[in-house]
């Protein structure tokens, strides 16, 4: 793993493999950069340089008590691109990693962004009369304390048992258990709460780059319709629905890789 230091003195780790056009991978809540290994393998074989970031509090990165906000995570991504000297990249985020990408674009713009891939992340977590595509059961009335004990079960999607095979395949490829982090610490709870209150729809609509919205048809967290609606409201939006749960990149890596590589070729990258 390589490291760099953010502008608030936090040491973050990242993977750097391959050569060619840059694709940056940002994993979701609790997940380390190594959970992208199946995508990393496919992208490197296809001629890309892959940079995979461990966000603060995740993987091998430092876990400070401060900075548990999506705004800070977006700034960390900006610091990362600057530290490694990336001028142009496709940014690919899974779950909260996708929200990190939108946070970066909200404050920094798209001058260094060739395209965006979102893997199963609704742009608005809270459901209301105009947006029924958020986290199951999350509303303005329930948001306070909703994630106080971590991510609640929703009764949707594949069971925990059904998810064991993809995890086993991941462990076999990595030859180790991926270093997942607990949601029980105050910073992680604060991060979940801040994430739940965000609305990235306007940022996505305003983004002047190609966007691929990948969604798991059987996501445990939200309806896959979020991807269809979001892409429809963008100038350069595309959709790929995968027969998987939330962690589509691990559940169905071949299908996700095909969708991503097709998207990259389609935008001439």
PDB file of C-alpha atoms in Angstrom:
ATOM      1  CA  UNK A   1       0.000   0.000   0.000  1.00  0.00           C
ATOM      2  CA  UNK A   2       1.069   3.577  -0.690  1.00  0.00           C
ATOM      3  CA  UNK A   3       0.237   6.534   1.556  1.00  0.00           C
ATOM      4  CA  UNK A   4      -0.261  10.286   1.398  1.00  0.00           C
ATOM      5  CA  UNK A   5      -1.191  12.944   3.950  1.00  0.00           C
ATOM      6  CA  UNK A   6      -4.355  15.048   3.686  1.00  0.00           C
ATOM      7  CA  UNK A   7      -4.460  18.780   4.305  1.00  0.00           C
ATOM      8  CA  UNK A   8      -5.677  18.082   7.870  1.00  0.00           C
ATOM      9  CA  UNK A   9      -2.736  15.748   8.584  1.00  0.00           C
ATOM     10  CA  UNK A  10      -4.441  12.374   8.224  1.00  0.00           C
ATOM     11  CA  UNK A  11      -2.490   9.566   6.567  1.00  0.00           C
ATOM     12  CA  UNK A  12      -4.531   7.666   3.989  1.00  0.00           C
ATOM     13  CA  UNK A  13      -3.570   4.516   2.113  1.00  0.00           C
ATOM     14  CA  UNK A  14      -4.166   3.539  -1.475  1.00  0.00           C
ATOM     15  CA  UNK A  15      -3.408   0.878  -4.068  1.00  0.00           C
ATOM     16  CA  UNK A  16      -1.750   1.749  -7.380  1.00  0.00           C
ATOM     17  CA  UNK A  17      -1.530  -0.854 -10.127  1.00  0.00           C
ATOM     18  CA  UNK A  18      -1.266  -0.900 -13.907  1.00  0.00           C
ATOM     19  CA  UNK A  19      -0.611   1.829 -16.424  1.00  0.00           C
ATOM     20  CA  UNK A  20      -2.695   3.812 -18.864  1.00  0.00           C
ATOM     21  CA  UNK A  21      -5.812   5.949 -18.397  1.00  0.00           C
ATOM     22  CA  UNK A  22      -6.643   6.314 -14.707  1.00  0.00           C
ATOM     23  CA  UNK A  23      -9.659   4.782 -12.974  1.00  0.00           C
ATOM     24  CA  UNK A  24     -10.080   5.681  -9.299  1.00  0.00           C
ATOM     25  CA  UNK A  25     -12.013   3.249  -7.090  1.00  0.00           C
ATOM     26  CA  UNK A  26     -13.649   4.342  -3.830  1.00  0.00           C
ATOM     27  CA  UNK A  27     -15.214   1.632  -1.664  1.00  0.00           C
ATOM     28  CA  UNK A  28     -18.338   1.892   0.451  1.00  0.00           C
ATOM     29  CA  UNK A  29     -19.001   2.132   4.158  1.00  0.00           C
ATOM     30  CA  UNK A  30     -16.767  -0.139   6.207  1.00  0.00           C
ATOM     31  CA  UNK A  31     -15.061  -1.643   3.159  1.00  0.00           C
ATOM     32  CA  UNK A  32     -11.357  -1.423   2.287  1.00  0.00           C
ATOM     33  CA  UNK A  33      -9.932  -0.709  -1.155  1.00  0.00           C
ATOM     34  CA  UNK A  34      -9.093  -4.399  -1.555  1.00  0.00           C
ATOM     35  CA  UNK A  35     -12.781  -5.260  -1.995  1.00  0.00           C
ATOM     36  CA  UNK A  36     -12.410  -3.876  -5.530  1.00  0.00           C
ATOM     37  CA  UNK A  37      -9.890  -6.583  -6.440  1.00  0.00           C
ATOM     38  CA  UNK A  38     -12.077  -8.214  -9.119  1.00  0.00           C
ATOM     39  CA  UNK A  39     -12.581  -4.844 -10.824  1.00  0.00           C
ATOM     40  CA  UNK A  40      -8.927  -3.968 -10.351  1.00  0.00           C
ATOM     41  CA  UNK A  41      -7.856  -7.201 -12.055  1.00  0.00           C
ATOM     42  CA  UNK A  42     -10.165  -6.627 -15.032  1.00  0.00           C
ATOM     43  CA  UNK A  43      -9.257  -2.967 -15.459  1.00  0.00           C
ATOM     44  CA  UNK A  44      -5.496  -3.574 -15.309  1.00  0.00           C
ATOM     45  CA  UNK A  45      -5.837  -6.361 -17.886  1.00  0.00           C
ATOM     46  CA  UNK A  46      -7.758  -3.933 -20.103  1.00  0.00           C
ATOM     47  CA  UNK A  47      -4.931  -1.388 -19.998  1.00  0.00           C
ATOM     48  CA  UNK A  48      -5.926   0.982 -17.211  1.00  0.00           C
ATOM     49  CA  UNK A  49      -4.060   2.348 -14.225  1.00  0.00           C
ATOM     50  CA  UNK A  50      -6.139   1.633 -11.132  1.00  0.00           C
ATOM     51  CA  UNK A  51      -5.945   3.731  -7.986  1.00  0.00           C
ATOM     52  CA  UNK A  52      -8.040   2.424  -5.080  1.00  0.00           C
ATOM     53  CA  UNK A  53      -8.423   4.643  -2.013  1.00  0.00           C
ATOM     54  CA  UNK A  54      -8.911   3.612   1.598  1.00  0.00           C
ATOM     55  CA  UNK A  55     -11.062   6.452   2.946  1.00  0.00           C
ATOM     56  CA  UNK A  56     -10.290   7.814   6.402  1.00  0.00           C
ATOM     57  CA  UNK A  57     -11.364   5.307   9.024  1.00  0.00           C
ATOM     58  CA  UNK A  58     -11.292   2.503   6.439  1.00  0.00           C
ATOM     59  CA  UNK A  59      -8.830  -0.235   5.531  1.00  0.00           C
ATOM     60  CA  UNK A  60      -5.224   0.692   6.272  1.00  0.00           C
ATOM     61  CA  UNK A  61      -5.910   4.426   6.504  1.00  0.00           C
ATOM     62  CA  UNK A  62      -5.730   6.399   9.709  1.00  0.00           C
ATOM     63  CA  UNK A  63      -8.957   6.571  11.727  1.00  0.00           C
ATOM     64  CA  UNK A  64      -9.123   9.981  13.424  1.00  0.00           C
ATOM     65  CA  UNK A  65     -12.024  11.166  15.530  1.00  0.00           C
ATOM     66  CA  UNK A  66     -12.538  14.165  13.264  1.00  0.00           C
ATOM     67  CA  UNK A  67     -13.637  14.438   9.649  1.00  0.00           C
ATOM     68  CA  UNK A  68     -16.587  12.022   9.774  1.00  0.00           C
ATOM     69  CA  UNK A  69     -18.589  13.899   7.144  1.00  0.00           C
ATOM     70  CA  UNK A  70     -19.199  13.436   3.457  1.00  0.00           C
ATOM     71  CA  UNK A  71     -17.806  16.916   2.815  1.00  0.00           C
ATOM     72  CA  UNK A  72     -14.489  15.909   4.372  1.00  0.00           C
ATOM     73  CA  UNK A  73     -14.412  12.598   2.498  1.00  0.00           C
ATOM     74  CA  UNK A  74     -14.942  14.504  -0.743  1.00  0.00           C
ATOM     75  CA  UNK A  75     -12.073  16.813   0.159  1.00  0.00           C
ATOM     76  CA  UNK A  76      -9.912  13.774   0.926  1.00  0.00           C
ATOM     77  CA  UNK A  77     -10.565  12.531  -2.615  1.00  0.00           C
ATOM     78  CA  UNK A  78      -9.492  15.928  -3.951  1.00  0.00           C
ATOM     79  CA  UNK A  79      -6.333  15.756  -1.835  1.00  0.00           C
ATOM     80  CA  UNK A  80      -5.704  12.253  -3.151  1.00  0.00           C
ATOM     81  CA  UNK A  81      -5.955  13.187  -6.828  1.00  0.00           C
ATOM     82  CA  UNK A  82      -3.617  16.113  -6.212  1.00  0.00           C
ATOM     83  CA  UNK A  83      -1.119  14.013  -4.244  1.00  0.00           C
ATOM     84  CA  UNK A  84      -0.804  11.366  -6.975  1.00  0.00           C
ATOM     85  CA  UNK A  85      -0.757  13.935  -9.761  1.00  0.00           C
ATOM     86  CA  UNK A  86      -3.891  12.784 -11.562  1.00  0.00           C
ATOM     87  CA  UNK A  87      -5.122  15.252 -14.176  1.00  0.00           C
ATOM     88  CA  UNK A  88      -7.903  13.118 -15.674  1.00  0.00           C
ATOM     89  CA  UNK A  89      -9.703  10.077 -14.246  1.00  0.00           C
ATOM     90  CA  UNK A  90     -12.902   8.114 -14.289  1.00  0.00           C
ATOM     91  CA  UNK A  91     -14.168   8.030 -10.707  1.00  0.00           C
ATOM     92  CA  UNK A  92     -15.938   4.842  -9.613  1.00  0.00           C
ATOM     93  CA  UNK A  93     -17.578   4.570  -6.225  1.00  0.00           C
ATOM     94  CA  UNK A  94     -19.517   1.804  -4.561  1.00  0.00           C
ATOM     95  CA  UNK A  95     -22.279   2.687  -2.109  1.00  0.00           C
ATOM     96  CA  UNK A  96     -20.959   5.486   0.134  1.00  0.00           C
ATOM     97  CA  UNK A  97     -17.910   5.592  -2.131  1.00  0.00           C
ATOM     98  CA  UNK A  98     -20.173   6.922  -4.880  1.00  0.00           C
ATOM     99  CA  UNK A  99     -21.436   9.607  -2.505  1.00  0.00           C
ATOM    100  CA  UNK A 100     -17.798  10.513  -1.855  1.00  0.00           C
ATOM    101  CA  UNK A 101     -17.397  11.088  -5.585  1.00  0.00           C
ATOM    102  CA  UNK A 102     -20.458  13.363  -5.680  1.00  0.00           C
ATOM    103  CA  UNK A 103     -19.164  15.245  -2.649  1.00  0.00           C
ATOM    104  CA  UNK A 104     -15.894  15.820  -4.476  1.00  0.00           C
ATOM    105  CA  UNK A 105     -17.712  17.051  -7.601  1.00  0.00           C
ATOM    106  CA  UNK A 106     -19.988  19.307  -5.536  1.00  0.00           C
ATOM    107  CA  UNK A 107     -17.051  21.317  -4.210  1.00  0.00           C
ATOM    108  CA  UNK A 108     -14.361  20.819  -6.858  1.00  0.00           C
ATOM    109  CA  UNK A 109     -16.205  20.363 -10.140  1.00  0.00           C
ATOM    110  CA  UNK A 110     -15.433  18.033 -13.019  1.00  0.00           C
ATOM    111  CA  UNK A 111     -12.244  19.508 -14.470  1.00  0.00           C
ATOM    112  CA  UNK A 112     -10.345  16.300 -13.643  1.00  0.00           C
ATOM    113  CA  UNK A 113     -13.280  13.927 -14.200  1.00  0.00           C
ATOM    114  CA  UNK A 114     -13.719  12.028 -17.474  1.00  0.00           C
ATOM    115  CA  UNK A 115     -16.715  10.062 -16.206  1.00  0.00           C
ATOM    116  CA  UNK A 116     -18.395   8.627 -13.118  1.00  0.00           C
ATOM    117  CA  UNK A 117     -19.541   5.115 -12.250  1.00  0.00           C
ATOM    118  CA  UNK A 118     -21.887   4.677  -9.267  1.00  0.00           C
ATOM    119  CA  UNK A 119     -22.365   1.137  -7.958  1.00  0.00           C
ATOM    120  CA  UNK A 120     -25.662   0.770  -6.087  1.00  0.00           C
ATOM    121  CA  UNK A 121     -25.927   4.101  -4.331  1.00  0.00           C
ATOM    122  CA  UNK A 122     -29.170   6.064  -4.348  1.00  0.00           C
ATOM    123  CA  UNK A 123     -28.513   9.820  -4.623  1.00  0.00           C
ATOM    124  CA  UNK A 124     -30.999  10.553  -1.847  1.00  0.00           C
ATOM    125  CA  UNK A 125     -31.339   8.283   1.170  1.00  0.00           C
ATOM    126  CA  UNK A 126     -34.439   9.847   2.724  1.00  0.00           C
ATOM    127  CA  UNK A 127     -37.765   8.911   1.162  1.00  0.00           C
ATOM    128  CA  UNK A 128     -40.481  11.514   0.660  1.00  0.00           C
ATOM    129  CA  UNK A 129     -43.489  12.096  -1.556  1.00  0.00           C
ATOM    130  CA  UNK A 130     -41.318  12.979  -4.552  1.00  0.00           C
ATOM    131  CA  UNK A 131     -38.575  10.399  -3.953  1.00  0.00           C
ATOM    132  CA  UNK A 132     -39.567   6.799  -3.100  1.00  0.00           C
ATOM    133  CA  UNK A 133     -36.123   5.401  -4.041  1.00  0.00           C
ATOM    134  CA  UNK A 134     -34.297   5.930  -0.750  1.00  0.00           C
ATOM    135  CA  UNK A 135     -33.194   3.581   2.012  1.00  0.00           C
ATOM    136  CA  UNK A 136     -36.068   1.313   2.998  1.00  0.00           C
ATOM    137  CA  UNK A 137     -37.929   2.811   5.963  1.00  0.00           C
ATOM    138  CA  UNK A 138     -35.888   6.024   6.106  1.00  0.00           C
ATOM    139  CA  UNK A 139     -37.945   9.230   6.202  1.00  0.00           C
ATOM    140  CA  UNK A 140     -37.653  12.681   7.721  1.00  0.00           C
ATOM    141  CA  UNK A 141     -39.604  11.302  10.673  1.00  0.00           C
ATOM    142  CA  UNK A 142     -37.224   8.367  11.268  1.00  0.00           C
ATOM    143  CA  UNK A 143     -33.826   9.784  10.292  1.00  0.00           C
ATOM    144  CA  UNK A 144     -32.792  10.831  13.813  1.00  0.00           C
ATOM    145  CA  UNK A 145     -31.023   7.807  15.275  1.00  0.00           C
ATOM    146  CA  UNK A 146     -31.859   5.581  12.295  1.00  0.00           C
ATOM    147  CA  UNK A 147     -28.238   4.411  11.999  1.00  0.00           C
ATOM    148  CA  UNK A 148     -27.349   4.721  15.692  1.00  0.00           C
ATOM    149  CA  UNK A 149     -26.740   0.967  15.929  1.00  0.00           C
ATOM    150  CA  UNK A 150     -25.214   0.564  12.481  1.00  0.00           C
ATOM    151  CA  UNK A 151     -27.022  -0.362   9.284  1.00  0.00           C
ATOM    152  CA  UNK A 152     -30.398  -1.926  10.126  1.00  0.00           C
ATOM    153  CA  UNK A 153     -31.802  -4.998   8.413  1.00  0.00           C
ATOM    154  CA  UNK A 154     -34.514  -4.140   5.912  1.00  0.00           C
ATOM    155  CA  UNK A 155     -35.978  -7.542   5.066  1.00  0.00           C
ATOM    156  CA  UNK A 156     -35.106  -6.973   1.403  1.00  0.00           C
ATOM    157  CA  UNK A 157     -32.610  -8.663  -0.877  1.00  0.00           C
ATOM    158  CA  UNK A 158     -30.480 -11.783  -0.423  1.00  0.00           C
ATOM    159  CA  UNK A 159     -29.970 -13.226   3.029  1.00  0.00           C
ATOM    160  CA  UNK A 160     -26.673 -13.001   4.881  1.00  0.00           C
ATOM    161  CA  UNK A 161     -26.116 -16.689   4.116  1.00  0.00           C
ATOM    162  CA  UNK A 162     -26.515 -16.079   0.375  1.00  0.00           C
ATOM    163  CA  UNK A 163     -23.752 -13.472   0.578  1.00  0.00           C
ATOM    164  CA  UNK A 164     -21.201 -15.900   1.989  1.00  0.00           C
ATOM    165  CA  UNK A 165     -20.106 -17.328  -1.370  1.00  0.00           C
ATOM    166  CA  UNK A 166     -19.035 -13.966  -2.850  1.00  0.00           C
ATOM    167  CA  UNK A 167     -17.156 -13.201   0.369  1.00  0.00           C
ATOM    168  CA  UNK A 168     -15.464 -16.600   0.213  1.00  0.00           C
ATOM    169  CA  UNK A 169     -14.382 -15.910  -3.376  1.00  0.00           C
ATOM    170  CA  UNK A 170     -13.017 -12.541  -2.300  1.00  0.00           C
ATOM    171  CA  UNK A 171     -11.045 -14.091   0.564  1.00  0.00           C
ATOM    172  CA  UNK A 172      -9.653 -16.736  -1.786  1.00  0.00           C
ATOM    173  CA  UNK A 173      -8.502 -14.105  -4.282  1.00  0.00           C
ATOM    174  CA  UNK A 174      -6.974 -11.890  -1.599  1.00  0.00           C
ATOM    175  CA  UNK A 175      -5.613 -14.830   0.406  1.00  0.00           C
ATOM    176  CA  UNK A 176      -6.789 -12.997   3.499  1.00  0.00           C
ATOM    177  CA  UNK A 177      -9.890 -11.571   5.128  1.00  0.00           C
ATOM    178  CA  UNK A 178     -10.620  -8.028   3.914  1.00  0.00           C
ATOM    179  CA  UNK A 179     -10.253  -5.559   6.754  1.00  0.00           C
ATOM    180  CA  UNK A 180     -13.804  -4.372   7.328  1.00  0.00           C
ATOM    181  CA  UNK A 181     -14.332  -1.709   9.980  1.00  0.00           C
ATOM    182  CA  UNK A 182     -16.932  -1.597  12.706  1.00  0.00           C
ATOM    183  CA  UNK A 183     -19.880   0.766  12.586  1.00  0.00           C
ATOM    184  CA  UNK A 184     -19.877   0.935  16.378  1.00  0.00           C
ATOM    185  CA  UNK A 185     -17.378   3.785  16.808  1.00  0.00           C
ATOM    186  CA  UNK A 186     -18.614   7.370  17.246  1.00  0.00           C
ATOM    187  CA  UNK A 187     -16.967   8.593  13.997  1.00  0.00           C
ATOM    188  CA  UNK A 188     -18.516   5.794  11.948  1.00  0.00           C
ATOM    189  CA  UNK A 189     -21.958   6.423  13.444  1.00  0.00           C
ATOM    190  CA  UNK A 190     -21.575  10.127  12.744  1.00  0.00           C
ATOM    191  CA  UNK A 191     -20.549   9.350   9.171  1.00  0.00           C
ATOM    192  CA  UNK A 192     -23.603   7.137   8.620  1.00  0.00           C
ATOM    193  CA  UNK A 193     -25.872   9.849   9.966  1.00  0.00           C
ATOM    194  CA  UNK A 194     -24.311  12.570   7.820  1.00  0.00           C
ATOM    195  CA  UNK A 195     -24.482  10.349   4.748  1.00  0.00           C
ATOM    196  CA  UNK A 196     -28.171   9.630   5.352  1.00  0.00           C
ATOM    197  CA  UNK A 197     -29.035  13.337   5.190  1.00  0.00           C
ATOM    198  CA  UNK A 198     -27.375  14.101   1.838  1.00  0.00           C
ATOM    199  CA  UNK A 199     -29.100  14.739  -1.469  1.00  0.00           C
ATOM    200  CA  UNK A 200     -26.836  14.538  -4.515  1.00  0.00           C
ATOM    201  CA  UNK A 201     -29.521  14.800  -7.206  1.00  0.00           C
ATOM    202  CA  UNK A 202     -28.790  18.387  -8.198  1.00  0.00           C
ATOM    203  CA  UNK A 203     -25.060  17.670  -8.321  1.00  0.00           C
ATOM    204  CA  UNK A 204     -25.618  14.681 -10.590  1.00  0.00           C
ATOM    205  CA  UNK A 205     -27.961  16.609 -12.887  1.00  0.00           C
ATOM    206  CA  UNK A 206     -25.390  19.390 -13.196  1.00  0.00           C
ATOM    207  CA  UNK A 207     -22.439  17.084 -13.858  1.00  0.00           C
ATOM    208  CA  UNK A 208     -21.247  17.599 -17.444  1.00  0.00           C
ATOM    209  CA  UNK A 209     -19.621  14.168 -17.776  1.00  0.00           C
ATOM    210  CA  UNK A 210     -20.863  10.685 -18.730  1.00  0.00           C
ATOM    211  CA  UNK A 211     -22.386   8.809 -15.779  1.00  0.00           C
ATOM    212  CA  UNK A 212     -23.058   5.093 -15.410  1.00  0.00           C
ATOM    213  CA  UNK A 213     -25.520   4.143 -12.695  1.00  0.00           C
ATOM    214  CA  UNK A 214     -25.114   0.472 -11.769  1.00  0.00           C
ATOM    215  CA  UNK A 215     -27.718  -0.974  -9.403  1.00  0.00           C
ATOM    216  CA  UNK A 216     -28.433  -4.354  -7.871  1.00  0.00           C
ATOM    217  CA  UNK A 217     -31.968  -5.474  -8.705  1.00  0.00           C
ATOM    218  CA  UNK A 218     -32.121  -7.168  -5.288  1.00  0.00           C
ATOM    219  CA  UNK A 219     -30.299  -4.562  -3.220  1.00  0.00           C
ATOM    220  CA  UNK A 220     -30.866  -4.925   0.492  1.00  0.00           C
ATOM    221  CA  UNK A 221     -30.996  -1.156   0.953  1.00  0.00           C
ATOM    222  CA  UNK A 222     -33.065   0.554  -1.771  1.00  0.00           C
ATOM    223  CA  UNK A 223     -35.004  -0.062  -4.987  1.00  0.00           C
ATOM    224  CA  UNK A 224     -32.925  -0.323  -8.157  1.00  0.00           C
ATOM    225  CA  UNK A 225     -35.282   2.234  -9.739  1.00  0.00           C
ATOM    226  CA  UNK A 226     -33.061   4.930  -8.222  1.00  0.00           C
ATOM    227  CA  UNK A 227     -30.550   4.286 -11.012  1.00  0.00           C
ATOM    228  CA  UNK A 228     -33.108   4.496 -13.807  1.00  0.00           C
ATOM    229  CA  UNK A 229     -34.619   7.742 -12.521  1.00  0.00           C
ATOM    230  CA  UNK A 230     -31.235   9.337 -11.849  1.00  0.00           C
ATOM    231  CA  UNK A 231     -29.765   8.490 -15.246  1.00  0.00           C
ATOM    232  CA  UNK A 232     -32.905   9.704 -16.986  1.00  0.00           C
ATOM    233  CA  UNK A 233     -32.457  13.130 -15.416  1.00  0.00           C
ATOM    234  CA  UNK A 234     -28.850  13.552 -16.623  1.00  0.00           C
ATOM    235  CA  UNK A 235     -27.590  14.652 -20.019  1.00  0.00           C
ATOM    236  CA  UNK A 236     -25.163  11.720 -20.357  1.00  0.00           C
ATOM    237  CA  UNK A 237     -26.609   9.079 -18.050  1.00  0.00           C
ATOM    238  CA  UNK A 238     -26.520   5.325 -18.581  1.00  0.00           C
ATOM    239  CA  UNK A 239     -27.938   2.434 -16.539  1.00  0.00           C
ATOM    240  CA  UNK A 240     -26.851  -1.140 -15.871  1.00  0.00           C
ATOM    241  CA  UNK A 241     -29.102  -3.269 -13.671  1.00  0.00           C
ATOM    242  CA  UNK A 242     -27.391  -6.335 -12.236  1.00  0.00           C
ATOM    243  CA  UNK A 243     -29.078  -9.426 -10.757  1.00  0.00           C
ATOM    244  CA  UNK A 244     -27.354  -9.016  -7.397  1.00  0.00           C
ATOM    245  CA  UNK A 245     -27.621  -7.603  -3.940  1.00  0.00           C
ATOM    246  CA  UNK A 246     -26.124  -4.315  -2.805  1.00  0.00           C
ATOM    247  CA  UNK A 247     -22.468  -5.357  -3.141  1.00  0.00           C
ATOM    248  CA  UNK A 248     -22.773  -5.935  -6.893  1.00  0.00           C
ATOM    249  CA  UNK A 249     -19.028  -5.650  -7.505  1.00  0.00           C
ATOM    250  CA  UNK A 250     -18.480  -8.683  -5.259  1.00  0.00           C
ATOM    251  CA  UNK A 251     -21.778 -10.518  -5.877  1.00  0.00           C
ATOM    252  CA  UNK A 252     -21.542 -10.393  -9.681  1.00  0.00           C
ATOM    253  CA  UNK A 253     -18.059  -9.163 -10.593  1.00  0.00           C
ATOM    254  CA  UNK A 254     -18.173 -10.412 -14.178  1.00  0.00           C
ATOM    255  CA  UNK A 255     -21.370  -8.519 -14.975  1.00  0.00           C
ATOM    256  CA  UNK A 256     -20.136  -5.368 -13.246  1.00  0.00           C
ATOM    257  CA  UNK A 257     -16.793  -5.535 -15.035  1.00  0.00           C
ATOM    258  CA  UNK A 258     -18.510  -5.948 -18.413  1.00  0.00           C
ATOM    259  CA  UNK A 259     -20.746  -2.953 -17.720  1.00  0.00           C
ATOM    260  CA  UNK A 260     -17.817  -0.792 -16.631  1.00  0.00           C
ATOM    261  CA  UNK A 261     -15.553  -1.729 -19.547  1.00  0.00           C
ATOM    262  CA  UNK A 262     -18.389  -1.177 -22.019  1.00  0.00           C
ATOM    263  CA  UNK A 263     -18.968   2.254 -20.491  1.00  0.00           C
ATOM    264  CA  UNK A 264     -15.277   3.165 -20.676  1.00  0.00           C
ATOM    265  CA  UNK A 265     -14.993   2.098 -24.300  1.00  0.00           C
ATOM    266  CA  UNK A 266     -18.217   3.932 -25.119  1.00  0.00           C
ATOM    267  CA  UNK A 267     -16.856   7.252 -23.837  1.00  0.00           C
ATOM    268  CA  UNK A 268     -13.594   6.737 -25.708  1.00  0.00           C
ATOM    269  CA  UNK A 269     -11.520   6.339 -22.579  1.00  0.00           C
TER     270      UNK A 269
END
